[in-house]
Coordinates of C-alpha atoms in Angstrom, one line a residue:
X1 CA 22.4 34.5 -0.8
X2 CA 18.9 33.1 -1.2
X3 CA 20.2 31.6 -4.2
X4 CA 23.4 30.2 -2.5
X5 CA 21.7 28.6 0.4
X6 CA 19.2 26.9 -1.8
X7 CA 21.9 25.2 -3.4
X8 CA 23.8 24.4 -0.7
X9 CA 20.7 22.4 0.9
X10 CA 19.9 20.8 -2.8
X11 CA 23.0 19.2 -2.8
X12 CA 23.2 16.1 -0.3
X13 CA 20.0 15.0 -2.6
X14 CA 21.7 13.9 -5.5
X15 CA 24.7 12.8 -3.2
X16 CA 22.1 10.7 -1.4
X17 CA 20.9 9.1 -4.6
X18 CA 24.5 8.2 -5.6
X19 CA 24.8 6.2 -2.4
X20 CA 21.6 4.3 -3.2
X21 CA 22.1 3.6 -6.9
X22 CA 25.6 2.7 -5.5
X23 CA 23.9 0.3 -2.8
X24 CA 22.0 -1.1 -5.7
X25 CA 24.7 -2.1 -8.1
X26 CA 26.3 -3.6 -5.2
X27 CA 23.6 -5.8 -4.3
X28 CA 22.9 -6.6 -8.5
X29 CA 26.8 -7.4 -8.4
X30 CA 26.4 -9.6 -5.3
X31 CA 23.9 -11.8 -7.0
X32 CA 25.6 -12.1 -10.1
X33 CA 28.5 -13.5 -8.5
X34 CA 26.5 -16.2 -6.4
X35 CA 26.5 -19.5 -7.8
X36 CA 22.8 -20.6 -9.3
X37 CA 20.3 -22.6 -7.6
X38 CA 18.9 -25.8 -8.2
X39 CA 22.0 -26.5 -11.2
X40 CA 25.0 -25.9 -11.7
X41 CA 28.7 -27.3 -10.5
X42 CA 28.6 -25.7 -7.3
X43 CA 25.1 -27.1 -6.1
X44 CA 25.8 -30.8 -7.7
X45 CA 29.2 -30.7 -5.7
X46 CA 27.9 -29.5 -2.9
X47 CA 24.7 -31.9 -3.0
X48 CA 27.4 -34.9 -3.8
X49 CA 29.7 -34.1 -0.8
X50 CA 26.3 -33.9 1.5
X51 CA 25.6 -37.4 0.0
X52 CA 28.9 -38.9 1.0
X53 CA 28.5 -37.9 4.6
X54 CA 24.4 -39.2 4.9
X55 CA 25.5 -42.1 3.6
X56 CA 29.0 -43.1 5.8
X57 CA 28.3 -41.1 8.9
X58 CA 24.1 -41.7 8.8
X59 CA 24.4 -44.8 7.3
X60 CA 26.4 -46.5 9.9
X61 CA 24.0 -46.1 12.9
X62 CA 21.2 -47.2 10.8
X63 CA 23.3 -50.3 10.2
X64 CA 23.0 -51.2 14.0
X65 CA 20.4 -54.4 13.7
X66 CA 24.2 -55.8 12.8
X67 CA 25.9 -54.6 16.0
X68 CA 22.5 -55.7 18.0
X69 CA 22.6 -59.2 16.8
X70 CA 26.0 -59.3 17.4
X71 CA 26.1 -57.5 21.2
X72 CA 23.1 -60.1 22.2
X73 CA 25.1 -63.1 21.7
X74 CA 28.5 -61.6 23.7
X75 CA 28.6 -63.2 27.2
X76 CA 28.8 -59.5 28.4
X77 CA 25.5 -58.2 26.9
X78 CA 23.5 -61.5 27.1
X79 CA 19.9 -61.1 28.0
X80 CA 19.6 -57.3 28.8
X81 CA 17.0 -56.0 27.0
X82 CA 17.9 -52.5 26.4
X83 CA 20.9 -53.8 23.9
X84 CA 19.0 -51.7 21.3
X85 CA 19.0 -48.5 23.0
X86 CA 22.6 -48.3 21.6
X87 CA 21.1 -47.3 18.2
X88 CA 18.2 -45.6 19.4
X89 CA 20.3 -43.2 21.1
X90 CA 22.3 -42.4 18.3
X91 CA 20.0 -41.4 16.0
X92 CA 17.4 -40.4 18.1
X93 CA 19.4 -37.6 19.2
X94 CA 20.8 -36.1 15.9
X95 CA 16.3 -35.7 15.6
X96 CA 15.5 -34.6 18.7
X97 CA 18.4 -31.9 18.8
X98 CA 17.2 -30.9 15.7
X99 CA 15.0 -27.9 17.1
X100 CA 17.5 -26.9 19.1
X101 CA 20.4 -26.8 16.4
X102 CA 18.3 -24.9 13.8
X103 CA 17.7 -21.8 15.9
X104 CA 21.7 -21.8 16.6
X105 CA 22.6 -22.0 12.9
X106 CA 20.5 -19.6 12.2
X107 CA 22.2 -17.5 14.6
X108 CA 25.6 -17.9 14.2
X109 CA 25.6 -19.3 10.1
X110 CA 28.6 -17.3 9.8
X111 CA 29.8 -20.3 11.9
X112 CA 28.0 -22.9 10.1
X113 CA 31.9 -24.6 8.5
X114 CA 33.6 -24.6 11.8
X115 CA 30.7 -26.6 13.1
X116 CA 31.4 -29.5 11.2
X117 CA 35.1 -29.4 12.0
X118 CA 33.6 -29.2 15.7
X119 CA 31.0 -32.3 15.1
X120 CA 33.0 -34.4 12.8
X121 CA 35.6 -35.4 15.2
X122 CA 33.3 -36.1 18.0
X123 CA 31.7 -38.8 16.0
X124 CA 35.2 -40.3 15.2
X125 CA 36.6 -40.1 19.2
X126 CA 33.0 -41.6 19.8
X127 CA 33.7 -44.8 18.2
X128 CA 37.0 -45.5 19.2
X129 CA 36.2 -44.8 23.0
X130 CA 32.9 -47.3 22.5
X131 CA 36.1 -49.5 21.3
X132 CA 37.1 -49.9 24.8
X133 CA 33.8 -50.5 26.3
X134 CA 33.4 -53.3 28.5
X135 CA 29.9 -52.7 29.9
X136 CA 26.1 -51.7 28.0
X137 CA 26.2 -48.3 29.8
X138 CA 29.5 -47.4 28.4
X139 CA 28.4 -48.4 25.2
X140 CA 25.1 -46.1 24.8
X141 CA 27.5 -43.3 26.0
X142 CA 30.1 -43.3 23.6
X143 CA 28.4 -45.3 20.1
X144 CA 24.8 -43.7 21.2
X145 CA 25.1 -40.1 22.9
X146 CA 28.5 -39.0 21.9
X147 CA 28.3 -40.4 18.4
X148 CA 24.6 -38.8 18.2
X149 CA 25.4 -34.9 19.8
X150 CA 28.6 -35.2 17.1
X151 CA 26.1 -35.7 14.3
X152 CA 24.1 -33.1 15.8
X153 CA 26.7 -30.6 15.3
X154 CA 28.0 -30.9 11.6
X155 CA 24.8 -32.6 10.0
X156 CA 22.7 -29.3 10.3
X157 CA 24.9 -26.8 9.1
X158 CA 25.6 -29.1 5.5
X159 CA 21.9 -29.3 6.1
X160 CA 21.5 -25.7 5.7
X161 CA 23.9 -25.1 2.9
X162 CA 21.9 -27.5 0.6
X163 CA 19.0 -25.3 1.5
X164 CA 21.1 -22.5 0.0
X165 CA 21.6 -24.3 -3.4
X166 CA 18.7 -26.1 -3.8
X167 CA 15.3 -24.5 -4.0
X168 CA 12.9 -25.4 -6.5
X169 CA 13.7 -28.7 -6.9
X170 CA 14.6 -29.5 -3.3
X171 CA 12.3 -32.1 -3.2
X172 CA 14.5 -34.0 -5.3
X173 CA 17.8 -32.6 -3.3
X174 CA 16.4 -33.9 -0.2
X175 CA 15.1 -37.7 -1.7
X176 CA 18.5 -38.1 -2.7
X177 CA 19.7 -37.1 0.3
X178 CA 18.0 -39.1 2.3
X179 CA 19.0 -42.8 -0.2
X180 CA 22.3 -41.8 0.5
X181 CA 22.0 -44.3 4.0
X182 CA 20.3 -46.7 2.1
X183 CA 23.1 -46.6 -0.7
X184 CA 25.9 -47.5 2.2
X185 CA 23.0 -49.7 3.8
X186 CA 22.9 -52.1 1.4
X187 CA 26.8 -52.5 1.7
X188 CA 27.5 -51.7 5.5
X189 CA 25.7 -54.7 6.9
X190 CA 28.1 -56.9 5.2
X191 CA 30.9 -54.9 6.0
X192 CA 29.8 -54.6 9.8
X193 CA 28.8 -58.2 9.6
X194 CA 32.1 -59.8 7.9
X195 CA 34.0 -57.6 11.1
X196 CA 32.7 -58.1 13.6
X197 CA 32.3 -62.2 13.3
X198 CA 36.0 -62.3 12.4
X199 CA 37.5 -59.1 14.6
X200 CA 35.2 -58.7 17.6
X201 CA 33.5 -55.2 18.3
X202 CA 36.5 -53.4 19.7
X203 CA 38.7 -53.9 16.0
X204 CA 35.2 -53.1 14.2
X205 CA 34.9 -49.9 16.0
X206 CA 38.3 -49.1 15.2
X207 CA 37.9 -49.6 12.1
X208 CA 35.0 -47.6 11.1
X209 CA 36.5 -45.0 12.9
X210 CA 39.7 -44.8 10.5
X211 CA 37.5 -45.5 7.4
X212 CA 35.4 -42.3 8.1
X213 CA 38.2 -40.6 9.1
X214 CA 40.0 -41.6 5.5
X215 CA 36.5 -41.4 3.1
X216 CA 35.2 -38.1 4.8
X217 CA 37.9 -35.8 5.9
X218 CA 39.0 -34.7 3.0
X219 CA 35.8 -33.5 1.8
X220 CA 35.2 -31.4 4.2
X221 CA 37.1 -28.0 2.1
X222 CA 34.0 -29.0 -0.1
X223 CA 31.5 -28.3 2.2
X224 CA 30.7 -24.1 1.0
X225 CA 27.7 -22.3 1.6
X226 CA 26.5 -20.2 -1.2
X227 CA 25.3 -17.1 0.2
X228 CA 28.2 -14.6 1.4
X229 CA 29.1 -13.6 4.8
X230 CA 27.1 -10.5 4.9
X231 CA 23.8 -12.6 3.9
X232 CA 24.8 -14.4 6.9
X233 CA 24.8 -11.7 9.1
X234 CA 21.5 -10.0 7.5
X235 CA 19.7 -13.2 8.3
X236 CA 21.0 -14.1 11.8
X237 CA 19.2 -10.6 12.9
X238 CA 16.1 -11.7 11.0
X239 CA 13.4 -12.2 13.3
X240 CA 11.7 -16.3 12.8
X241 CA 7.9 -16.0 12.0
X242 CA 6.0 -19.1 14.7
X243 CA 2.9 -18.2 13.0
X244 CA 3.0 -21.7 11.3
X245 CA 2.3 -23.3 15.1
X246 CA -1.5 -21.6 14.7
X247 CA -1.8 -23.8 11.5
X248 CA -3.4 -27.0 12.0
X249 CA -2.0 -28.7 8.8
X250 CA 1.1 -28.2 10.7
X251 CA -0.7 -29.8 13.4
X252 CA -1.6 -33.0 11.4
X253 CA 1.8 -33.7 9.8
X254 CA 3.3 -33.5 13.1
X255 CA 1.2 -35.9 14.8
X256 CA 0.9 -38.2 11.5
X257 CA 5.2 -37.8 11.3
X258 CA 5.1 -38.6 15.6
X259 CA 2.6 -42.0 15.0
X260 CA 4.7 -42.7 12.0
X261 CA 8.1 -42.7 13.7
X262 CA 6.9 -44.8 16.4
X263 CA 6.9 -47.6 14.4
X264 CA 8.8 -47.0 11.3
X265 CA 12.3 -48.3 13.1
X266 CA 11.3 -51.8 14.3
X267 CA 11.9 -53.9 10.9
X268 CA 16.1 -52.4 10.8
X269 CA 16.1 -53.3 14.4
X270 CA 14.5 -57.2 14.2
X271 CA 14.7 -58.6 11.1
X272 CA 18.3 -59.8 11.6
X273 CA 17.0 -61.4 14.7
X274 CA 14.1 -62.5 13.1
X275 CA 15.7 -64.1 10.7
X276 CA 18.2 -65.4 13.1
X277 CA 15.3 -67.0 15.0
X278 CA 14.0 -69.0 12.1
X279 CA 17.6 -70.3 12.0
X280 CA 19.0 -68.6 9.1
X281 CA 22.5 -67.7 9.5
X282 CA 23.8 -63.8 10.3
X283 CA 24.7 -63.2 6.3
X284 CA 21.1 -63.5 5.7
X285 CA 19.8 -60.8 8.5
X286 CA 22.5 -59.0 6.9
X287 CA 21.0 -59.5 3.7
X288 CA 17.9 -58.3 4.7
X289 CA 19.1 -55.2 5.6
X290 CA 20.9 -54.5 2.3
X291 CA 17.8 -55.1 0.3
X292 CA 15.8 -53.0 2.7
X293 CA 18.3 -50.0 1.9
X294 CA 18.3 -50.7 -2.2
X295 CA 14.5 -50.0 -1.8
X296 CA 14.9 -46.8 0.2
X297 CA 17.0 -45.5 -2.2
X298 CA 14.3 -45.9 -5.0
X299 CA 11.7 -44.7 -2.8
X300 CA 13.1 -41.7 -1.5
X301 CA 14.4 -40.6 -4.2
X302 CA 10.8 -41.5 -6.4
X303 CA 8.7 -39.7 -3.5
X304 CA 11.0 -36.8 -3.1
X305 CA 11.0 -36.4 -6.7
X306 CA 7.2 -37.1 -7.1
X307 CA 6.9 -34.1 -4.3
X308 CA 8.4 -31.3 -6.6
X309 CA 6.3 -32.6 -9.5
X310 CA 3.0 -31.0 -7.2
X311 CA 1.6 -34.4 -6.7
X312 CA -0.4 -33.7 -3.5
X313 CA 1.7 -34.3 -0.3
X314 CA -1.6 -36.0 1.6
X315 CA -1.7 -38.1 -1.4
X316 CA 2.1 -39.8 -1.4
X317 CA 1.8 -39.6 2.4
X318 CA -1.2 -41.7 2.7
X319 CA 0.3 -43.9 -0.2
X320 CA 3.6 -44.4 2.1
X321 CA 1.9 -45.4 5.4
X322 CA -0.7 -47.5 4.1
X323 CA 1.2 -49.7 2.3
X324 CA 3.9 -49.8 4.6
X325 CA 1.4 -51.1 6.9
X326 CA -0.2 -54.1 4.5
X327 CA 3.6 -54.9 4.4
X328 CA 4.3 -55.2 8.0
X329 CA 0.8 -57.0 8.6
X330 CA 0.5 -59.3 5.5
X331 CA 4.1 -60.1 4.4
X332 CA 6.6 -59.4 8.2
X333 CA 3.9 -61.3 10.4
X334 CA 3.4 -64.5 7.9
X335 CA 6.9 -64.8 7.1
X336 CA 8.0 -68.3 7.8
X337 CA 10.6 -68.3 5.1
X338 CA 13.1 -66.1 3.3
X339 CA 11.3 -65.2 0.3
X340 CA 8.2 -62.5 2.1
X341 CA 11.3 -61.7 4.0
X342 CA 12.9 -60.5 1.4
X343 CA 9.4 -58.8 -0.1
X344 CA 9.0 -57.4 3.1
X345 CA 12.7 -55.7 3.1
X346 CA 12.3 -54.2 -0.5
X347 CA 8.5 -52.7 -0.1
X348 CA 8.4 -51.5 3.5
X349 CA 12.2 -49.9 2.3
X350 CA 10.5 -48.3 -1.0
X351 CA 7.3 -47.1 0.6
X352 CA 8.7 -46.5 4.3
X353 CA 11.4 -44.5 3.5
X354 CA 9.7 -42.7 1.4
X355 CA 8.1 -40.4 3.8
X356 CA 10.9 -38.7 5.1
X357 CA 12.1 -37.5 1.9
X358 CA 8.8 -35.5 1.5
X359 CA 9.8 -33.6 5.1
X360 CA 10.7 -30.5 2.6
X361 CA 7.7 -29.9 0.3
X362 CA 5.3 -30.9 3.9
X363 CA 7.3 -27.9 5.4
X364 CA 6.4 -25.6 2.4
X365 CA 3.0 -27.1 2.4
X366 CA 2.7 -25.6 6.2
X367 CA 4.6 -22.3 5.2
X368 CA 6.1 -20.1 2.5
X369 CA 7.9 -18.0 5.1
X370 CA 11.7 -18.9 4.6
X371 CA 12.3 -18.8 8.2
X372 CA 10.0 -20.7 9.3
X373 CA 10.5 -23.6 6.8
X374 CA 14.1 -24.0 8.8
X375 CA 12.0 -24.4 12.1
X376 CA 8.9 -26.4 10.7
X377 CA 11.5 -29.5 9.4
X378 CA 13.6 -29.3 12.3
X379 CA 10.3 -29.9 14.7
X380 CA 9.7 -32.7 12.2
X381 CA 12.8 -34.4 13.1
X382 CA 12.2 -33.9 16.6
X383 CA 8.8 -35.8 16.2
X384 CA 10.7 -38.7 14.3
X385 CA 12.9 -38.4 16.9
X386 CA 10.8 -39.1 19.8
X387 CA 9.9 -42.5 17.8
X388 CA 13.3 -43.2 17.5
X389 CA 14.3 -42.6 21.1
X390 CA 11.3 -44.6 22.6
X391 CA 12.2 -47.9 19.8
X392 CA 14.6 -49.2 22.6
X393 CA 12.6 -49.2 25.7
X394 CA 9.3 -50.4 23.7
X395 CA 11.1 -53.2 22.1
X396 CA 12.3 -54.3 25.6
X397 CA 8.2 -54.6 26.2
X398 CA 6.9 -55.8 22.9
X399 CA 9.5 -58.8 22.2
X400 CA 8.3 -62.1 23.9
X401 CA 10.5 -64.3 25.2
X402 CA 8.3 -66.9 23.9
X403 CA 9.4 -68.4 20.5
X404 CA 6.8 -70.5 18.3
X405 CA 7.9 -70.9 14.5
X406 CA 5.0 -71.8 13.0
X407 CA 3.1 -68.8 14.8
X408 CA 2.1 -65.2 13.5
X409 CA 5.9 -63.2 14.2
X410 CA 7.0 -66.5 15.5
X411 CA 5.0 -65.6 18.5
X412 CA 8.2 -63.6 19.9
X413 CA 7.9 -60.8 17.2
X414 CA 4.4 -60.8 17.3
X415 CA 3.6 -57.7 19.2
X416 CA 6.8 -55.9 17.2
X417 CA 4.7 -56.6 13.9
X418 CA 1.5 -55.3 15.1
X419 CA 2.9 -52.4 16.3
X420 CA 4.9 -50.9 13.5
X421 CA 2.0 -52.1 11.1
X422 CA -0.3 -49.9 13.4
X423 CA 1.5 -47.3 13.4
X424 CA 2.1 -46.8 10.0
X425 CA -2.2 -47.2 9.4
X426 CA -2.6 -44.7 11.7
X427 CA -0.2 -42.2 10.6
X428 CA -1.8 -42.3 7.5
X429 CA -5.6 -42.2 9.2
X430 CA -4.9 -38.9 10.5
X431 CA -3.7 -37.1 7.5
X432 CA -6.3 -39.0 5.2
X433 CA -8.8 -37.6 7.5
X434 CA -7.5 -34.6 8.1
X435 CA -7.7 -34.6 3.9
X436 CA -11.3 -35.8 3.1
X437 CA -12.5 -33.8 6.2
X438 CA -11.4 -30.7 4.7
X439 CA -12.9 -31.6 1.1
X440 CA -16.1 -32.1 2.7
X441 CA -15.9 -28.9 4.7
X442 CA -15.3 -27.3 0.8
X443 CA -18.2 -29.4 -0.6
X444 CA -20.5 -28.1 2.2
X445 CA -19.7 -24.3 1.7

């Protein structure tokens, strides 16, 4: 009996290690059926459909220096300052929901493809209501919040499925990612431009609407995570490490990304109207802006790329803001012509940009922890954000309604340029001395 009951009580053992060598394969079978990361057909088509919405649905309210130009002359909009807070809005929110969306996603990722079919057609509905506007405030409701909370909603969950595919080299992902506006910038001002001079605001709006409807619906079947359901599940109970709020290189990027945003939106905004003020005709503002997106391209993708390589983050950071800011001093505030313009456009694009696309190896700089790297670059966006959102009612204060050609920034644009070139010197202060502070603290120990 001794004998019997000994055996008895032996055998869930071996029925228990069944289970977990059967546990095992499963999970080995799991991964060998999910696509690869950082190659592959699946991440490349993924990464290209990604690129296709930055660059349409991104790239148009980064192309608003056209529509401002345009709304200032209208009988309507004439004089009121806060013309630019149309764009501002736009944008600004799709940052400074950005915190609040990641926590969501990460909640409910099982979700993640129904929120784009939930944001996509907000942004479309968005522009055809701002097609009826007839007043400013209608405007900023339907082109800047509704178009900006629709954004919100689909942008971070294809956001979060190139996280999925692209790890290693996400650097690069995310520089490419970020020139996809500057690839449709250096088109859509034309575009916007040639409409709205020809078809008024209301046709433009249409438009756009039906073009984004036609270039980016279809795409959507495209848009796939790669990790399965039950990932989803196993991560949405996950707990999210904060610990990366007690480090203060966390600390320093945010305030240099804050200072940097605060200034880093002015030249899209002005230099169609600063052109226009020296008499040059809408093409060329338009112009401008093309050229300034061709750069970005380059530089986000170089800086992005330059980030996975290990070049030092403080490094390409310091390199971004400083020279952006000799541009804005030197070449923006002396222009009196096309030509530093046009050098203007092109290095303040290339070295500008540049610093967003480095938003992913900063985040990794600050923490390993995948969780957390989720949360660190969606508090990044919310500082750019706060820039962004704050463009409009600073311009109102910082343009003169004093014009003087032969001035520094014609006199009118004078405090515009001094601005965004301060900005960009200080952003790049406080992580340079954050940097040689730290080497000194090594040097002394």
């Amino acid at each position: 009996m001794a004998t019997s009951t000994e055996s008895r009580s032996s055998l869930p053992i071996p029925r228990v290690q069944l289970e977990l060598e059967e546990l095992q394969e499963n999970a080995e079978f799991i991964n060998q059926q999910l696509e690869p990361t950082d190659h592959g057909p699946a991440a490349w088509k993924l990464l290209g459909t990604a690129f296709v919405f930055e660059s349409l649905l991104w790239g148009f309210p980064l192309s608003f220096g056209v529509f401002q130009n345009y709304y200032s002359e209208l009988p309507e909009f004439a004089g009121n300052p806060y013309i630019s807070v149309v764009g501002t809005v736009a944008s600004g929110i799709s940052y400074l929901g950005a915190p609040f969306t990641a926590p969501f996603i990460k909640r409910f990722q099982k979700y993640q493809r129904q929120m784009i079919w939930v944001g996509w057609p907000i942004c479309i509905i968005a522009l055809i209501s701002g097609s009826f506007a007839s007043t400013l405030e209608t405007l900023i409701l339907t082109q800047g919040v509704a178009y900006g909370v629709g954004f919100l909603i689909f942008y971070y969950p294809i956001l979060n499925m190139v996280n999925e595919y692209w790890v290693a080299r996400r650097g690069m992902a995310y520089g490419l990612l970020c020139s996809a506006s500057g690839v449709s910038g250096a088109v859509m001002p034309f575009i916007m431009e040639k409409l709205l001079n020809k078809y008024g605001y209301r046709t433009t709006l249409r438009a756009v609407a039906v073009a984004l409807f036609v270039l980016t619906g279809p795409l959507i079947p495209f848009l796939k995570g790669r990790l399965p359901v039950s990932r989803y599940t196993a991560t949405a109970t996950a707990r999210s490490d904060w610990s990366f709020l007690r480090s203060p290189l966390f600390w320093v990027y945010s305030g240099s990304n804050v200072v940097q945003g605060l200034g880093y939106f002015f030249p899209s905004l002005y230099l169609p109207s600063y052109a226009r003020s020296m008499g040059m005709s809408s093409t060329k503002g338009a112009l401008l802006l093309a050229l300034m997106s061709v750069s970005q391209v380059a530089g986000q993708f170089t800086f992005g790329l330059l980030s996975d390589r290990k070049v030092s983050v403080s490094l390409l950071i310091a390199v971004s803001t400083v020279v952006s800011a000799v541009a804005a001093f030197a070449l923006w505030g002396l222009a009196h012509s096309l030509a530093p313009l046009i050098a203007f456009a092109l290095v303040y694009g290339f070295f500008g940009a540049g610093y967003v696309a480095m938003w992913a190896r900063m985040s990794t700089s600050v923490s390993a922890d995948p969780t957390a790297m989720s949360m660190i670059f969606s508090l990044f966006c919310f500082g750019k954000g706060i820039g962004n959102v704050l463009t409009g009612p600073l311009s109102a204060n910082l343009v003169s309604p004093v014009l003087v050609l032969g001035n520094y920034g014609l006199t009118k644009y004078m405090a515009v340029v001094a601005f965004t070139g301060s900005c960009m010197a200080v952003s790049g202060i406080i992580v340079g001395s954050w940097s040689i502070g730290k080497r000194g603290m090594r040097f002394l120990l």
